[in-house]
Amino acid sequence: MVKKLKIYKNFNINKSDKDALILIGNFDGLHIGHQKLFKEAIKLKKKLKLKLGVVTFDPVPKMFFNKKIVNYRISNFLQKNNYFTKFKVDFLINKKFNKTFSKISCNEFIKKILNKKLKAKYIFVSNNFRFGFKREGDVKLLKKNQEKFNFVLVNPKPLIKNKVIISSTYIRNLLQNGELKKANQLLTRNWSIEGVVQKGRELGKKIGFPTCNIDIGNYVVAKPGVYGVIVKINNVKKIYKGIANLGYRPTFNQKKILLEVNLFNFSGNLYNKKLSVDFVKFIRDEKKFNGIEELKNQIKKDILSAKKP
C-alpha cells in the first residue's frame, strides 16, 4: 500500500518532521532534471535515515508577480503530489505565496524558516534558486550560512542533454512548439491535463463526433491542434484511446482555448466527471475548414491517424 503524502500549508510542521532533508522549488512537471535531484536526495535519505520533505509554492511566484501569466503549469497540484509520493517524499509544505510572504527578507527566510521552523539538516536547491524580498537570496547566500545555521547545502549541477539545460521552461517551449514526443521523453511519461467535463454547445455531437469539453485552467497551452490521446475516467479502471482538439475551433469562431476529447468505443454521459487526458501524439495543426463536411472528413482521417501505432 502506497503511503499517503502528508501535506502542510505552512512551515509549522510536526516535531517528527524536523531535522529532515528539504528540497525547495516549484518542480513543475517533475522532469528528468528534477528526478535526478530527487534520486540524489533519496540516496542520502536512506544513508542517514532522515525524512524527506519538499517545499513548494502556490501560486508559482512568477504567476503571482505577473498576473498576465495565466497558462503556465505543466502539472497541477494533485499530479505533482502523485509524483512526490512515487519518490517516497514524507511530507510536502505547499506554502501560499502572497504579498506578506513575498516581503520576507532572504536572511529571515534562512533564520526563521529554514533554521527555526524546519531545522533543515540538508537543503537541496537548483543553481538558479532565488528567494526572499526582491529575490535577493541565492545559492551563494545559502552556502555562506551553512555553518552558522547548521545545515548542508546540496546544489547539484543542472542536467544537460544535447547541450541544453533541462528545465520546466524548456519543456513548456517544446509543448508550445508541438514537440510533444521530445517533451514526453524528458517527462518520462505522457504529458497530461486533468479537468472536469463541462456542458458545451454540443457541436461535436451534432456532426457525429461527440466530445468532452474541458477547460484547461492554468495549464500551459501546448501547440493548438489535434492530438492522439489516452483518457482515464476518474474512479474507472478502463482506459480509452481517443483524439483531442486543443485550440480555438476556428471553424466555429470560438475565442477561448478549449480541450475537446472524442473517446473511441465509448457511450455514456461524462458531464461533471473528472478526466485525465494523456497526450500521446501530435497529429496536425488546428485549421479552419470551409464547411461541416470538410471538417467531418478531416476528423475521420485524424481518427485513423490516432489509431495507428
PDB file of C-alpha atoms in Angstrom:
ATOM      1  CA  MET A   1       0.000   0.000   0.000  1.00  0.00           C
ATOM      2  CA  VAL A   2       1.347   3.423  -1.002  1.00  0.00           C
ATOM      3  CA  LYS A   3       1.880   5.728   1.955  1.00  0.00           C
ATOM      4  CA  LYS A   4      -0.260   8.881   1.781  1.00  0.00           C
ATOM      5  CA  LEU A   5       1.680  12.122   1.434  1.00  0.00           C
ATOM      6  CA  LYS A   6       1.470  14.387   4.483  1.00  0.00           C
ATOM      7  CA  ILE A   7       0.686  17.967   3.395  1.00  0.00           C
ATOM      8  CA  TYR A   8       1.283  21.176   5.357  1.00  0.00           C
ATOM      9  CA  LYS A   9       0.011  24.603   4.292  1.00  0.00           C
ATOM     10  CA  ASN A  10       2.609  26.476   6.344  1.00  0.00           C
ATOM     11  CA  PHE A  11       6.002  25.962   7.986  1.00  0.00           C
ATOM     12  CA  ASN A  12       4.608  24.913  11.380  1.00  0.00           C
ATOM     13  CA  ILE A  13       5.456  21.250  10.952  1.00  0.00           C
ATOM     14  CA  ASN A  14       5.395  18.421  13.483  1.00  0.00           C
ATOM     15  CA  LYS A  15       8.485  17.859  15.584  1.00  0.00           C
ATOM     16  CA  SER A  16       8.873  14.413  13.996  1.00  0.00           C
ATOM     17  CA  ASP A  17       9.291  16.049  10.561  1.00  0.00           C
ATOM     18  CA  LYS A  18      12.057  18.430  11.610  1.00  0.00           C
ATOM     19  CA  ASP A  19      15.774  17.698  11.039  1.00  0.00           C
ATOM     20  CA  ALA A  20      14.948  16.448   7.544  1.00  0.00           C
ATOM     21  CA  LEU A  21      16.261  16.632   4.010  1.00  0.00           C
ATOM     22  CA  ILE A  22      14.411  19.519   2.333  1.00  0.00           C
ATOM     23  CA  LEU A  23      14.034  20.076  -1.414  1.00  0.00           C
ATOM     24  CA  ILE A  24      12.863  23.576  -2.362  1.00  0.00           C
ATOM     25  CA  GLY A  25      11.373  24.525  -5.728  1.00  0.00           C
ATOM     26  CA  ASN A  26       8.310  24.525  -7.952  1.00  0.00           C
ATOM     27  CA  PHE A  27       9.152  21.148  -9.522  1.00  0.00           C
ATOM     28  CA  ASP A  28       6.660  21.800 -12.287  1.00  0.00           C
ATOM     29  CA  GLY A  29       6.325  18.642 -14.362  1.00  0.00           C
ATOM     30  CA  LEU A  30       8.917  16.766 -12.277  1.00  0.00           C
ATOM     31  CA  HIS A  31      11.045  16.196 -15.390  1.00  0.00           C
ATOM     32  CA  ILE A  32      14.308  14.218 -15.615  1.00  0.00           C
ATOM     33  CA  GLY A  33      16.280  17.150 -14.202  1.00  0.00           C
ATOM     34  CA  HIS A  34      14.079  17.178 -11.086  1.00  0.00           C
ATOM     35  CA  GLN A  35      14.160  13.379 -10.947  1.00  0.00           C
ATOM     36  CA  LYS A  36      17.968  13.449 -10.814  1.00  0.00           C
ATOM     37  CA  LEU A  37      17.752  15.764  -7.785  1.00  0.00           C
ATOM     38  CA  PHE A  38      15.177  13.529  -6.072  1.00  0.00           C
ATOM     39  CA  LYS A  39      17.243  10.391  -6.663  1.00  0.00           C
ATOM     40  CA  GLU A  40      20.247  12.019  -5.002  1.00  0.00           C
ATOM     41  CA  ALA A  41      18.063  13.055  -2.054  1.00  0.00           C
ATOM     42  CA  ILE A  42      16.642   9.528  -1.713  1.00  0.00           C
ATOM     43  CA  LYS A  43      20.160   8.026  -1.570  1.00  0.00           C
ATOM     44  CA  LEU A  44      21.083  10.420   1.218  1.00  0.00           C
ATOM     45  CA  LYS A  45      17.784   9.793   2.989  1.00  0.00           C
ATOM     46  CA  LYS A  46      18.459   6.050   3.115  1.00  0.00           C
ATOM     47  CA  LYS A  47      22.068   6.513   4.167  1.00  0.00           C
ATOM     48  CA  LEU A  48      21.338   8.964   7.008  1.00  0.00           C
ATOM     49  CA  LYS A  49      17.864   7.621   7.871  1.00  0.00           C
ATOM     50  CA  LEU A  50      16.284  11.055   7.678  1.00  0.00           C
ATOM     51  CA  LYS A  51      12.878  12.143   6.427  1.00  0.00           C
ATOM     52  CA  LEU A  52      12.462  13.749   3.032  1.00  0.00           C
ATOM     53  CA  GLY A  53      10.377  16.918   2.686  1.00  0.00           C
ATOM     54  CA  VAL A  54       9.519  19.215  -0.200  1.00  0.00           C
ATOM     55  CA  VAL A  55       8.796  22.947  -0.022  1.00  0.00           C
ATOM     56  CA  THR A  56       6.845  24.370  -2.941  1.00  0.00           C
ATOM     57  CA  PHE A  57       4.684  27.450  -3.501  1.00  0.00           C
ATOM     58  CA  ASP A  58       1.181  28.200  -4.732  1.00  0.00           C
ATOM     59  CA  PRO A  59       0.699  30.133  -6.894  1.00  0.00           C
ATOM     60  CA  VAL A  60       4.041  29.827  -8.660  1.00  0.00           C
ATOM     61  CA  PRO A  61       5.885  33.076  -7.720  1.00  0.00           C
ATOM     62  CA  LYS A  62       6.214  34.035 -11.389  1.00  0.00           C
ATOM     63  CA  MET A  63       2.409  33.898 -11.757  1.00  0.00           C
ATOM     64  CA  PHE A  64       1.959  35.876  -8.532  1.00  0.00           C
ATOM     65  CA  PHE A  65       4.193  38.745  -9.670  1.00  0.00           C
ATOM     66  CA  ASN A  66       2.874  38.810 -13.247  1.00  0.00           C
ATOM     67  CA  LYS A  67      -0.926  38.455 -13.296  1.00  0.00           C
ATOM     68  CA  LYS A  68      -0.881  38.337 -17.107  1.00  0.00           C
ATOM     69  CA  ILE A  69       0.673  34.885 -16.944  1.00  0.00           C
ATOM     70  CA  VAL A  70      -2.295  32.520 -16.784  1.00  0.00           C
ATOM     71  CA  ASN A  71      -1.440  29.388 -18.764  1.00  0.00           C
ATOM     72  CA  TYR A  72       1.856  28.278 -17.299  1.00  0.00           C
ATOM     73  CA  ARG A  73       1.781  24.976 -15.425  1.00  0.00           C
ATOM     74  CA  ILE A  74       2.937  21.647 -16.820  1.00  0.00           C
ATOM     75  CA  SER A  75       1.303  19.765 -13.920  1.00  0.00           C
ATOM     76  CA  ASN A  76      -1.430  20.651 -11.466  1.00  0.00           C
ATOM     77  CA  PHE A  77      -1.191  20.308  -7.682  1.00  0.00           C
ATOM     78  CA  LEU A  78      -2.629  16.772  -7.472  1.00  0.00           C
ATOM     79  CA  GLN A  79      -0.418  15.486 -10.276  1.00  0.00           C
ATOM     80  CA  LYS A  80       2.670  16.853  -8.539  1.00  0.00           C
ATOM     81  CA  ASN A  81       1.571  15.207  -5.293  1.00  0.00           C
ATOM     82  CA  ASN A  82       1.344  11.848  -7.052  1.00  0.00           C
ATOM     83  CA  TYR A  83       4.869  12.280  -8.406  1.00  0.00           C
ATOM     84  CA  PHE A  84       6.172  13.231  -4.943  1.00  0.00           C
ATOM     85  CA  THR A  85       4.524  10.113  -3.486  1.00  0.00           C
ATOM     86  CA  LYS A  86       6.261   7.923  -6.085  1.00  0.00           C
ATOM     87  CA  PHE A  87       9.579   9.427  -4.989  1.00  0.00           C
ATOM     88  CA  LYS A  88       8.833   8.469  -1.372  1.00  0.00           C
ATOM     89  CA  VAL A  89       8.562  12.051  -0.112  1.00  0.00           C
ATOM     90  CA  ASP A  90       7.456  12.002   3.539  1.00  0.00           C
ATOM     91  CA  PHE A  91       5.852  15.436   3.660  1.00  0.00           C
ATOM     92  CA  LEU A  92       5.059  18.427   1.481  1.00  0.00           C
ATOM     93  CA  ILE A  93       4.875  22.059   2.555  1.00  0.00           C
ATOM     94  CA  ASN A  94       2.723  23.842  -0.008  1.00  0.00           C
ATOM     95  CA  LYS A  95       3.105  27.469   1.085  1.00  0.00           C
ATOM     96  CA  LYS A  96       0.644  30.048  -0.166  1.00  0.00           C
ATOM     97  CA  PHE A  97       2.666  32.689  -1.971  1.00  0.00           C
ATOM     98  CA  ASN A  98       1.080  36.050  -1.133  1.00  0.00           C
ATOM     99  CA  LYS A  99       2.075  39.671  -0.599  1.00  0.00           C
ATOM    100  CA  THR A 100       3.101  39.123   3.038  1.00  0.00           C
ATOM    101  CA  PHE A 101       5.289  36.123   2.267  1.00  0.00           C
ATOM    102  CA  SER A 102       6.876  37.874  -0.724  1.00  0.00           C
ATOM    103  CA  LYS A 103       8.202  40.595   1.633  1.00  0.00           C
ATOM    104  CA  ILE A 104      10.178  38.242   3.889  1.00  0.00           C
ATOM    105  CA  SER A 105      13.878  39.057   3.533  1.00  0.00           C
ATOM    106  CA  CYS A 106      16.294  36.404   2.356  1.00  0.00           C
ATOM    107  CA  ASN A 107      18.047  36.398   5.740  1.00  0.00           C
ATOM    108  CA  GLU A 108      14.743  35.990   7.593  1.00  0.00           C
ATOM    109  CA  PHE A 109      13.867  33.068   5.331  1.00  0.00           C
ATOM    110  CA  ILE A 110      17.096  31.302   6.302  1.00  0.00           C
ATOM    111  CA  LYS A 111      16.974  32.152  10.003  1.00  0.00           C
ATOM    112  CA  LYS A 112      13.253  31.939  10.831  1.00  0.00           C
ATOM    113  CA  ILE A 113      12.025  29.337   8.363  1.00  0.00           C
ATOM    114  CA  LEU A 114      14.844  27.016   7.313  1.00  0.00           C
ATOM    115  CA  ASN A 115      16.522  27.046  10.713  1.00  0.00           C
ATOM    116  CA  LYS A 116      13.944  27.737  13.435  1.00  0.00           C
ATOM    117  CA  LYS A 117      10.776  26.252  11.950  1.00  0.00           C
ATOM    118  CA  LEU A 118      12.151  23.397   9.816  1.00  0.00           C
ATOM    119  CA  LYS A 119      15.549  22.764  11.425  1.00  0.00           C
ATOM    120  CA  ALA A 120      16.596  21.519   7.996  1.00  0.00           C
ATOM    121  CA  LYS A 121      19.706  19.312   8.001  1.00  0.00           C
ATOM    122  CA  TYR A 122      20.190  19.205   4.220  1.00  0.00           C
ATOM    123  CA  ILE A 123      18.781  21.673   1.707  1.00  0.00           C
ATOM    124  CA  PHE A 124      18.556  20.769  -1.987  1.00  0.00           C
ATOM    125  CA  VAL A 125      18.091  23.612  -4.482  1.00  0.00           C
ATOM    126  CA  SER A 126      18.845  24.241  -8.153  1.00  0.00           C
ATOM    127  CA  ASN A 127      21.550  26.635  -9.385  1.00  0.00           C
ATOM    128  CA  ASN A 128      19.057  29.359 -10.286  1.00  0.00           C
ATOM    129  CA  PHE A 129      17.146  29.236  -6.976  1.00  0.00           C
ATOM    130  CA  ARG A 130      16.285  32.723  -5.720  1.00  0.00           C
ATOM    131  CA  PHE A 131      14.375  33.624  -2.556  1.00  0.00           C
ATOM    132  CA  GLY A 132      13.401  36.449  -0.240  1.00  0.00           C
ATOM    133  CA  PHE A 133      12.230  40.004  -0.888  1.00  0.00           C
ATOM    134  CA  LYS A 134      13.087  41.127  -4.434  1.00  0.00           C
ATOM    135  CA  ARG A 135      14.714  37.699  -4.949  1.00  0.00           C
ATOM    136  CA  GLU A 136      17.845  38.900  -3.190  1.00  0.00           C
ATOM    137  CA  GLY A 137      18.758  35.469  -1.807  1.00  0.00           C
ATOM    138  CA  ASP A 138      20.643  32.928  -3.894  1.00  0.00           C
ATOM    139  CA  VAL A 139      22.786  29.801  -3.697  1.00  0.00           C
ATOM    140  CA  LYS A 140      25.839  31.823  -2.622  1.00  0.00           C
ATOM    141  CA  LEU A 141      23.977  33.206   0.398  1.00  0.00           C
ATOM    142  CA  LEU A 142      22.817  29.725   1.417  1.00  0.00           C
ATOM    143  CA  LYS A 143      26.394  28.420   1.173  1.00  0.00           C
ATOM    144  CA  LYS A 144      27.623  31.333   3.281  1.00  0.00           C
ATOM    145  CA  ASN A 145      25.129  30.474   6.046  1.00  0.00           C
ATOM    146  CA  GLN A 146      25.662  26.701   6.227  1.00  0.00           C
ATOM    147  CA  GLU A 147      27.843  26.585   9.330  1.00  0.00           C
ATOM    148  CA  LYS A 148      26.012  29.366  11.146  1.00  0.00           C
ATOM    149  CA  PHE A 149      22.648  27.589  10.895  1.00  0.00           C
ATOM    150  CA  ASN A 150      23.896  24.002  10.908  1.00  0.00           C
ATOM    151  CA  PHE A 151      22.695  22.763   7.519  1.00  0.00           C
ATOM    152  CA  VAL A 152      24.391  21.347   4.437  1.00  0.00           C
ATOM    153  CA  LEU A 153      23.543  22.797   1.047  1.00  0.00           C
ATOM    154  CA  VAL A 154      23.279  20.334  -1.821  1.00  0.00           C
ATOM    155  CA  ASN A 155      23.389  22.084  -5.158  1.00  0.00           C
ATOM    156  CA  PRO A 156      23.863  19.547  -7.982  1.00  0.00           C
ATOM    157  CA  LYS A 157      24.865  20.639 -11.455  1.00  0.00           C
ATOM    158  CA  PRO A 158      21.927  21.025 -13.864  1.00  0.00           C
ATOM    159  CA  LEU A 159      21.159  18.130 -16.180  1.00  0.00           C
ATOM    160  CA  ILE A 160      22.309  18.869 -19.724  1.00  0.00           C
ATOM    161  CA  LYS A 161      21.214  16.913 -22.806  1.00  0.00           C
ATOM    162  CA  ASN A 162      22.340  17.788 -26.319  1.00  0.00           C
ATOM    163  CA  LYS A 163      23.889  20.986 -24.951  1.00  0.00           C
ATOM    164  CA  VAL A 164      20.530  22.104 -23.483  1.00  0.00           C
ATOM    165  CA  ILE A 165      19.811  22.561 -19.761  1.00  0.00           C
ATOM    166  CA  ILE A 166      16.710  20.522 -18.950  1.00  0.00           C
ATOM    167  CA  SER A 167      14.207  22.789 -17.221  1.00  0.00           C
ATOM    168  CA  SER A 168      10.461  23.313 -16.898  1.00  0.00           C
ATOM    169  CA  THR A 169      10.797  26.360 -19.161  1.00  0.00           C
ATOM    170  CA  TYR A 170      12.432  24.243 -21.869  1.00  0.00           C
ATOM    171  CA  ILE A 171       9.620  21.657 -21.674  1.00  0.00           C
ATOM    172  CA  ARG A 172       6.956  24.380 -21.862  1.00  0.00           C
ATOM    173  CA  ASN A 173       8.632  25.642 -25.035  1.00  0.00           C
ATOM    174  CA  LEU A 174       8.659  22.127 -26.501  1.00  0.00           C
ATOM    175  CA  LEU A 175       4.928  21.739 -25.827  1.00  0.00           C
ATOM    176  CA  GLN A 176       4.163  25.159 -27.293  1.00  0.00           C
ATOM    177  CA  ASN A 177       6.148  24.285 -30.423  1.00  0.00           C
ATOM    178  CA  GLY A 178       4.385  20.967 -30.948  1.00  0.00           C
ATOM    179  CA  GLU A 179       7.416  18.867 -29.990  1.00  0.00           C
ATOM    180  CA  LEU A 180       5.316  16.546 -27.848  1.00  0.00           C
ATOM    181  CA  LYS A 181       7.443  13.431 -28.316  1.00  0.00           C
ATOM    182  CA  LYS A 182      10.564  15.182 -27.026  1.00  0.00           C
ATOM    183  CA  ALA A 183       8.649  16.734 -24.094  1.00  0.00           C
ATOM    184  CA  ASN A 184       7.243  13.319 -23.118  1.00  0.00           C
ATOM    185  CA  GLN A 185      10.729  11.798 -23.195  1.00  0.00           C
ATOM    186  CA  LEU A 186      12.014  14.463 -20.789  1.00  0.00           C
ATOM    187  CA  LEU A 187       8.999  13.984 -18.504  1.00  0.00           C
ATOM    188  CA  THR A 188       9.429  10.154 -18.716  1.00  0.00           C
ATOM    189  CA  ARG A 189       5.679   9.902 -19.232  1.00  0.00           C
ATOM    190  CA  ASN A 190       2.936  11.367 -21.383  1.00  0.00           C
ATOM    191  CA  TRP A 191       2.163  14.999 -20.637  1.00  0.00           C
ATOM    192  CA  SER A 192      -1.394  15.142 -19.336  1.00  0.00           C
ATOM    193  CA  ILE A 193      -4.195  17.541 -18.471  1.00  0.00           C
ATOM    194  CA  GLU A 194      -6.745  16.822 -15.744  1.00  0.00           C
ATOM    195  CA  GLY A 195     -10.103  18.530 -15.801  1.00  0.00           C
ATOM    196  CA  VAL A 196     -13.845  18.229 -15.301  1.00  0.00           C
ATOM    197  CA  VAL A 197     -16.115  17.718 -18.307  1.00  0.00           C
ATOM    198  CA  GLN A 198     -18.313  20.758 -18.868  1.00  0.00           C
ATOM    199  CA  LYS A 199     -21.567  21.261 -20.715  1.00  0.00           C
ATOM    200  CA  GLY A 200     -20.780  22.810 -24.085  1.00  0.00           C
ATOM    201  CA  ARG A 201     -22.629  23.747 -27.259  1.00  0.00           C
ATOM    202  CA  GLU A 202     -22.638  20.071 -28.325  1.00  0.00           C
ATOM    203  CA  LEU A 203     -21.281  20.976 -31.752  1.00  0.00           C
ATOM    204  CA  GLY A 204     -19.326  17.724 -31.951  1.00  0.00           C
ATOM    205  CA  LYS A 205     -22.428  15.680 -31.212  1.00  0.00           C
ATOM    206  CA  LYS A 206     -24.330  17.456 -33.982  1.00  0.00           C
ATOM    207  CA  ILE A 207     -21.750  16.445 -36.589  1.00  0.00           C
ATOM    208  CA  GLY A 208     -21.449  12.852 -35.377  1.00  0.00           C
ATOM    209  CA  PHE A 209     -18.341  13.130 -33.213  1.00  0.00           C
ATOM    210  CA  PRO A 210     -19.422  13.811 -29.611  1.00  0.00           C
ATOM    211  CA  THR A 211     -16.713  15.399 -27.472  1.00  0.00           C
ATOM    212  CA  CYS A 212     -15.980  16.055 -23.823  1.00  0.00           C
ATOM    213  CA  ASN A 213     -15.258  19.744 -23.251  1.00  0.00           C
ATOM    214  CA  ILE A 214     -12.578  20.506 -20.669  1.00  0.00           C
ATOM    215  CA  ASP A 215     -11.416  23.938 -19.509  1.00  0.00           C
ATOM    216  CA  ILE A 216      -7.607  23.698 -19.298  1.00  0.00           C
ATOM    217  CA  GLY A 217      -7.414  26.145 -16.378  1.00  0.00           C
ATOM    218  CA  ASN A 218      -3.844  27.372 -15.874  1.00  0.00           C
ATOM    219  CA  TYR A 219      -2.090  24.575 -17.756  1.00  0.00           C
ATOM    220  CA  VAL A 220       0.424  25.671 -20.372  1.00  0.00           C
ATOM    221  CA  VAL A 221      -1.171  25.944 -23.824  1.00  0.00           C
ATOM    222  CA  ALA A 222       0.509  23.331 -25.990  1.00  0.00           C
ATOM    223  CA  LYS A 223       0.550  23.913 -29.744  1.00  0.00           C
ATOM    224  CA  PRO A 224      -3.094  24.215 -30.887  1.00  0.00           C
ATOM    225  CA  GLY A 225      -4.047  21.225 -32.968  1.00  0.00           C
ATOM    226  CA  VAL A 226      -5.247  17.640 -32.968  1.00  0.00           C
ATOM    227  CA  TYR A 227      -3.613  15.006 -30.762  1.00  0.00           C
ATOM    228  CA  GLY A 228      -3.856  11.271 -30.236  1.00  0.00           C
ATOM    229  CA  VAL A 229      -4.694  10.773 -26.552  1.00  0.00           C
ATOM    230  CA  ILE A 230      -5.272   8.190 -23.842  1.00  0.00           C
ATOM    231  CA  VAL A 231      -8.057   9.022 -21.398  1.00  0.00           C
ATOM    232  CA  LYS A 232      -8.647   7.866 -17.847  1.00  0.00           C
ATOM    233  CA  ILE A 233     -12.041   8.498 -16.263  1.00  0.00           C
ATOM    234  CA  ASN A 234     -11.966   9.179 -12.520  1.00  0.00           C
ATOM    235  CA  ASN A 235     -12.660   6.035 -10.464  1.00  0.00           C
ATOM    236  CA  VAL A 236     -12.878   3.858 -13.608  1.00  0.00           C
ATOM    237  CA  LYS A 237     -10.102   1.350 -14.263  1.00  0.00           C
ATOM    238  CA  LYS A 238     -10.634   1.098 -18.012  1.00  0.00           C
ATOM    239  CA  ILE A 239      -8.515   3.351 -20.239  1.00  0.00           C
ATOM    240  CA  TYR A 240      -9.835   4.754 -23.534  1.00  0.00           C
ATOM    241  CA  LYS A 241      -7.996   5.895 -26.623  1.00  0.00           C
ATOM    242  CA  GLY A 242      -9.215   8.948 -28.470  1.00  0.00           C
ATOM    243  CA  ILE A 243      -8.416  12.161 -30.286  1.00  0.00           C
ATOM    244  CA  ALA A 244      -8.383  15.636 -28.805  1.00  0.00           C
ATOM    245  CA  ASN A 245      -8.561  19.092 -30.289  1.00  0.00           C
ATOM    246  CA  LEU A 246      -6.736  21.700 -28.248  1.00  0.00           C
ATOM    247  CA  GLY A 247      -7.473  25.142 -29.579  1.00  0.00           C
ATOM    248  CA  TYR A 248      -9.989  27.771 -30.555  1.00  0.00           C
ATOM    249  CA  ARG A 249     -12.191  25.874 -33.051  1.00  0.00           C
ATOM    250  CA  PRO A 250     -11.744  28.413 -35.883  1.00  0.00           C
ATOM    251  CA  THR A 251     -14.450  26.722 -37.984  1.00  0.00           C
ATOM    252  CA  PHE A 252     -16.958  27.703 -35.276  1.00  0.00           C
ATOM    253  CA  ASN A 253     -15.341  31.088 -34.468  1.00  0.00           C
ATOM    254  CA  GLN A 254     -14.533  30.304 -30.839  1.00  0.00           C
ATOM    255  CA  LYS A 255     -12.266  32.710 -28.947  1.00  0.00           C
ATOM    256  CA  LYS A 256     -11.499  30.782 -25.757  1.00  0.00           C
ATOM    257  CA  ILE A 257      -8.923  27.967 -25.670  1.00  0.00           C
ATOM    258  CA  LEU A 258     -10.647  24.637 -25.077  1.00  0.00           C
ATOM    259  CA  LEU A 259      -9.755  20.958 -24.915  1.00  0.00           C
ATOM    260  CA  GLU A 260     -12.277  18.732 -26.721  1.00  0.00           C
ATOM    261  CA  VAL A 261     -11.863  14.977 -26.435  1.00  0.00           C
ATOM    262  CA  ASN A 262     -13.538  12.284 -28.524  1.00  0.00           C
ATOM    263  CA  LEU A 263     -13.281   8.811 -26.939  1.00  0.00           C
ATOM    264  CA  PHE A 264     -13.182   5.726 -29.134  1.00  0.00           C
ATOM    265  CA  ASN A 265     -15.640   2.908 -28.322  1.00  0.00           C
ATOM    266  CA  PHE A 266     -17.376   4.805 -25.536  1.00  0.00           C
ATOM    267  CA  SER A 267     -21.004   5.630 -24.942  1.00  0.00           C
ATOM    268  CA  GLY A 268     -22.368   7.371 -21.904  1.00  0.00           C
ATOM    269  CA  ASN A 269     -22.649  10.691 -20.110  1.00  0.00           C
ATOM    270  CA  LEU A 270     -19.408  12.165 -18.800  1.00  0.00           C
ATOM    271  CA  TYR A 271     -20.671  15.593 -17.697  1.00  0.00           C
ATOM    272  CA  ASN A 272     -19.068  16.657 -14.408  1.00  0.00           C
ATOM    273  CA  LYS A 273     -16.722  13.645 -14.491  1.00  0.00           C
ATOM    274  CA  LYS A 274     -13.018  14.203 -13.962  1.00  0.00           C
ATOM    275  CA  LEU A 275     -10.826  13.077 -16.846  1.00  0.00           C
ATOM    276  CA  SER A 276      -7.084  12.680 -17.155  1.00  0.00           C
ATOM    277  CA  VAL A 277      -6.035  13.202 -20.770  1.00  0.00           C
ATOM    278  CA  ASP A 278      -2.599  11.892 -21.755  1.00  0.00           C
ATOM    279  CA  PHE A 279      -1.173  13.493 -24.902  1.00  0.00           C
ATOM    280  CA  VAL A 280       0.491  10.707 -26.901  1.00  0.00           C
ATOM    281  CA  LYS A 281       0.939  12.006 -30.443  1.00  0.00           C
ATOM    282  CA  PHE A 282       0.680  15.342 -32.243  1.00  0.00           C
ATOM    283  CA  ILE A 283      -1.354  14.729 -35.404  1.00  0.00           C
ATOM    284  CA  ARG A 284      -1.831  18.108 -37.106  1.00  0.00           C
ATOM    285  CA  ASP A 285      -2.166  21.846 -36.646  1.00  0.00           C
ATOM    286  CA  GLU A 286      -5.552  23.379 -35.967  1.00  0.00           C
ATOM    287  CA  LYS A 287      -7.109  24.839 -39.109  1.00  0.00           C
ATOM    288  CA  LYS A 288     -10.288  26.492 -40.326  1.00  0.00           C
ATOM    289  CA  PHE A 289     -12.458  24.419 -42.669  1.00  0.00           C
ATOM    290  CA  ASN A 290     -14.772  25.693 -45.382  1.00  0.00           C
ATOM    291  CA  GLY A 291     -17.733  23.729 -44.102  1.00  0.00           C
ATOM    292  CA  ILE A 292     -19.016  20.924 -41.873  1.00  0.00           C
ATOM    293  CA  GLU A 293     -18.476  18.171 -44.466  1.00  0.00           C
ATOM    294  CA  GLU A 294     -14.840  19.118 -44.933  1.00  0.00           C
ATOM    295  CA  LEU A 295     -14.388  19.108 -41.150  1.00  0.00           C
ATOM    296  CA  LYS A 296     -16.076  15.691 -40.814  1.00  0.00           C
ATOM    297  CA  ASN A 297     -13.830  14.165 -43.484  1.00  0.00           C
ATOM    298  CA  GLN A 298     -10.744  15.514 -41.753  1.00  0.00           C
ATOM    299  CA  ILE A 299     -11.858  14.160 -38.362  1.00  0.00           C
ATOM    300  CA  LYS A 300     -12.193  10.679 -39.923  1.00  0.00           C
ATOM    301  CA  LYS A 301      -8.600  10.961 -41.153  1.00  0.00           C
ATOM    302  CA  ASP A 302      -7.466  12.187 -37.718  1.00  0.00           C
ATOM    303  CA  ILE A 303      -9.089   9.179 -36.047  1.00  0.00           C
ATOM    304  CA  LEU A 304      -7.292   6.779 -38.399  1.00  0.00           C
ATOM    305  CA  SER A 305      -4.019   8.550 -37.688  1.00  0.00           C
ATOM    306  CA  ALA A 306      -4.591   8.404 -33.913  1.00  0.00           C
ATOM    307  CA  LYS A 307      -5.299   4.656 -34.084  1.00  0.00           C
ATOM    308  CA  LYS A 308      -2.014   3.921 -35.860  1.00  0.00           C
ATOM    309  CA  PRO A 309       0.779   2.709 -33.537  1.00  0.00           C
TER     310      PRO A 309
END
